[in-house]
Amino acid sequence: MSPAQPINARTRKKTVTKLQELAYELKVAQAMTTEVITVSPDTTMAEFREILRANRISGTPVVEGGKMVGIISIEDLIKALASGEVEAKVGDKMTRNPETLYADEPLIHAVSKFERLGYGRFPVIDRDGNLVGILVQGDIVRALLRQLEIEYHEEEIHRYRASHIFEDILADQITLLFRYHIEGGNFTKAGDASSRLKKTLTRLGIDPRIVRRVAIASYEAEMNIVIYAEEGEITAEVQPGQIRIIAADKGPGIPDIEKAMEPGFSTAPEWVRELGFGAGMGLPNIQNCSDEMKLESTVGVGTRLEILIYLPSATQ
Amino acid sequence: MKLRKVLEIIEGKLITKNVDLDMEVQMGCGADLMSDVLAFTHEGTLLMSGLTNPQVVRTAEMAGIKAIVFVRGKVPPPETIALAEEKGIPLLASKYTMFETCGRLYKAGLPSCGLFETSLRRWEEFFEKQEQPK
């Protein structure tokens, strides 16, 4: 095994995760073919062969009186040809009660059904049982690619909007600075600063996925200040290419930073845990959301956390 | 899955006013630890929680959680409801346990948030390192 292998595996996993995410967002209806070619149970296998050939498909649902009664595929045709039954009726050779997908199911269900059952196609029905489309594996790939392209375009627009403000303002270097004061121990207000920061960044037209990462990191940092310190400040510096968040407080400080970074390590008192925090996941969460992170602390004086999140920028 | 369907499946009730029952949630997450909610969800998630303080709504806002279901018959205090109404995050109630509430929704087709890079990394570090053949 080459030493580069774990890195490749990691990159692959990341891509898979992104595609998985899309497969959760997309519905079967967004991927399926709606113009379904169907046959009736009275169609002969010879006619069915012609239909497959003419439409370059490999199977169709079988419909009788507007209701789907089965599914027939090229494998059934091959079997019929092999036993010389070209004049047999589709109704006698089809698979009855075929496995179906619902149009409003997430596409990920279709992916796992294809994997599990190994079929070539699934008829798609609505919740009333009406046939509304058909899905083959190729449809899934096409839908995912289409969605990736749409998201890519959206991202382009976001980039344009975000960079626009920097283009409109004429200076050699531009930094937008947002400052929020945090009150230690005030749980009613805790999260308010991060909430306002999130709204501000959204209005600037920054990519929602980046905004989400900033909001999560800033919120965890804000909770740390509220839990441990007397008071603090969160500053967000937005520049072309990056967002820098600085969370600084006057508080007890962190005696052992390495220890504090360990997932699961916490010195939070019980009442903080009852609020759903203080499980030692805050700092690791912040690190996961950021591209760079720096933590400095002096016991008895305070703590300063600085994180950088890169912005995909047209100028860089 | 529409909120209307969620309510039906968990035999739940609405807590906040003016809720759009046609709102779609894409996936579900059950957690009482807010840091886990921040780390292991995506935009469009339905959160199941036994925690009812306003921080749950704040967490939902930061993580892009669409709606929250309080399990085990828990009813949130007025300040939680007020914040949720201000932020436009619907609050729902279920009398069932966390396990059953999540189980009912999963069975009805609401998917989970999937696998996460951080989980996989920890998994690999602990399990796969040991199994690696020499």
Coordinates of N, CA and C in Angstrom, one line a residue, chain B residues 58-124:
Chain B
R58 N -31.9 28.9 19.5 CA -30.6 29.6 19.0 C -29.8 28.6 18.2
T59 N -29.6 27.4 18.7 CA -28.8 26.4 18.0 C -29.4 26.1 16.7
A60 N -30.8 26.0 16.7 CA -31.5 25.7 15.4 C -31.2 26.8 14.4
E61 N -31.3 28.0 14.9 CA -31.1 29.1 14.0 C -29.7 29.1 13.3
M62 N -28.7 28.8 14.2 CA -27.3 28.8 13.7 C -27.1 27.7 12.7
A63 N -27.7 26.5 13.0 CA -27.4 25.3 12.2 C -28.4 25.2 11.0
G64 N -29.3 26.2 10.8 CA -30.3 26.1 9.7 C -31.3 25.0 9.9
I65 N -31.6 24.6 11.2 CA -32.6 23.6 11.5 C -34.0 24.2 11.2
K66 N -34.8 23.4 10.4 CA -36.1 24.0 10.0 C -37.1 24.0 11.1
A67 N -37.2 23.0 11.9 CA -38.3 22.9 12.9 C -37.8 22.0 14.0
I68 N -38.4 22.1 15.2 CA -38.0 21.3 16.4 C -39.2 20.6 17.0
V69 N -38.9 19.3 17.3 CA -39.9 18.5 18.0 C -39.5 18.2 19.4
F70 N -40.2 18.6 20.4 CA -39.9 18.3 21.8 C -40.5 17.0 22.1
V71 N -39.6 16.1 22.6 CA -40.1 14.7 22.9 C -40.5 14.5 24.4
R72 N -41.0 13.3 24.7 CA -41.4 12.9 26.0 C -42.4 13.9 26.6
G73 N -43.2 14.4 25.8 CA -44.3 15.3 26.3 C -43.8 16.6 26.9
K74 N -42.6 17.0 26.6 CA -42.0 18.2 27.2 C -42.6 19.5 26.5
V75 N -42.9 20.5 27.4 CA -43.4 21.7 26.8 C -42.4 22.8 27.2
P76 N -42.0 23.6 26.2 CA -41.0 24.6 26.5 C -41.5 25.8 27.2
P77 N -40.7 26.5 28.0 CA -41.1 27.7 28.7 C -41.4 28.8 27.7
P78 N -42.2 29.8 28.1 CA -42.7 30.9 27.2 C -41.5 31.6 26.5
E79 N -40.3 31.8 27.1 CA -39.3 32.5 26.4 C -38.7 31.7 25.2
T80 N -38.8 30.4 25.3 CA -38.4 29.6 24.1 C -39.4 29.7 23.0
I81 N -40.7 29.7 23.4 CA -41.7 29.8 22.4 C -41.6 31.2 21.7
A82 N -41.4 32.3 22.5 CA -41.3 33.6 22.0 C -40.2 33.7 21.0
L83 N -39.0 33.2 21.4 CA -37.8 33.3 20.5 C -38.1 32.5 19.2
A84 N -38.7 31.3 19.3 CA -39.0 30.5 18.1 C -40.0 31.2 17.2
E85 N -41.0 31.9 17.7 CA -41.9 32.7 16.9 C -41.2 33.8 16.2
E86 N -40.3 34.5 16.9 CA -39.6 35.6 16.4 C -38.7 35.1 15.2
K87 N -38.1 33.9 15.4 CA -37.2 33.4 14.3 C -37.9 32.6 13.3
G88 N -39.2 32.4 13.4 CA -39.9 31.6 12.4 C -39.5 30.2 12.4
I89 N -39.2 29.6 13.6 CA -38.9 28.2 13.6 C -40.0 27.5 14.3
P90 N -40.8 26.6 13.6 CA -41.9 25.9 14.2 C -41.5 25.0 15.3
L91 N -42.3 25.0 16.4 CA -42.1 24.1 17.5 C -43.2 23.1 17.6
L92 N -42.9 21.8 17.7 CA -43.9 20.7 17.7 C -43.6 19.9 19.0
A93 N -44.7 19.2 19.4 CA -44.6 18.4 20.6 C -44.9 16.9 20.3
S94 N -44.2 16.0 21.0 CA -44.5 14.6 20.9 C -44.6 14.0 22.3
K95 N -45.6 13.2 22.5 CA -45.7 12.6 23.8 C -44.8 11.3 23.9
Y96 N -44.2 10.9 22.8 CA -43.4 9.7 22.8 C -42.0 10.0 23.2
T97 N -41.2 8.9 23.5 CA -39.8 9.1 23.8 C -39.0 9.5 22.6
M98 N -37.8 9.9 22.8 CA -36.9 10.3 21.7 C -36.8 9.1 20.7
F99 N -36.6 7.9 21.3 CA -36.4 6.8 20.4 C -37.6 6.5 19.5
E100 N -38.8 6.6 20.2 CA -40.0 6.2 19.4 C -40.3 7.4 18.4
T101 N -40.1 8.6 18.8 CA -40.4 9.7 17.9 C -39.5 9.6 16.7
C102 N -38.2 9.4 16.9 CA -37.3 9.3 15.8 C -37.6 8.1 15.0
G103 N -37.9 7.0 15.6 CA -38.2 5.7 15.0 C -39.4 5.8 14.1
R104 N -40.4 6.4 14.5 CA -41.7 6.6 13.7 C -41.4 7.3 12.5
L105 N -40.6 8.4 12.6 CA -40.3 9.3 11.4 C -39.4 8.6 10.5
Y106 N -38.4 7.9 11.0 CA -37.4 7.2 10.1 C -38.2 6.1 9.3
K107 N -39.0 5.4 10.0 CA -39.8 4.3 9.4 C -40.7 4.8 8.3
A108 N -41.2 6.1 8.5 CA -42.1 6.7 7.5 C -41.3 7.3 6.4
G109 N -40.0 7.2 6.4 CA -39.2 7.6 5.3 C -38.3 8.9 5.5
L110 N -38.4 9.5 6.7 CA -37.5 10.7 6.9 C -36.1 10.2 7.1
P111 N -35.1 10.5 6.2 CA -33.8 10.0 6.4 C -33.0 10.7 7.5
S112 N -31.9 10.1 7.9 CA -31.0 10.8 8.9 C -30.1 11.8 8.2
C113 N -29.2 12.4 8.9 CA -28.3 13.4 8.3 C -27.1 12.8 7.7
G114 N -27.0 11.4 7.7 CA -25.9 10.7 7.0 C -24.7 10.6 7.8
L115 N -23.6 10.2 7.1 CA -22.4 10.0 7.8 C -21.5 11.3 7.8
F116 N -20.7 11.5 8.8 CA -19.9 12.7 8.9 C -18.4 12.4 8.9
E117 N -17.7 13.2 8.2 CA -16.3 13.1 8.1 C -15.6 13.0 9.5
T118 N -16.1 13.8 10.5 CA -15.4 13.7 11.8 C -15.7 12.3 12.5
S119 N -16.9 11.8 12.3 CA -17.2 10.5 12.8 C -16.4 9.4 12.2
L120 N -16.3 9.5 10.9 CA -15.5 8.5 10.1 C -14.0 8.5 10.6
R121 N -13.5 9.7 10.8 CA -12.1 9.9 11.2 C -11.9 9.2 12.5
R122 N -12.8 9.5 13.5 CA -12.7 8.9 14.8 C -12.8 7.3 14.7
W123 N -13.7 6.9 13.9 CA -14.0 5.5 13.7 C -12.7 4.8 13.1
E124 N -12.2 5.4 12.1 CA -11.0 4.8 11.5 C -9.8 4.8 12.5

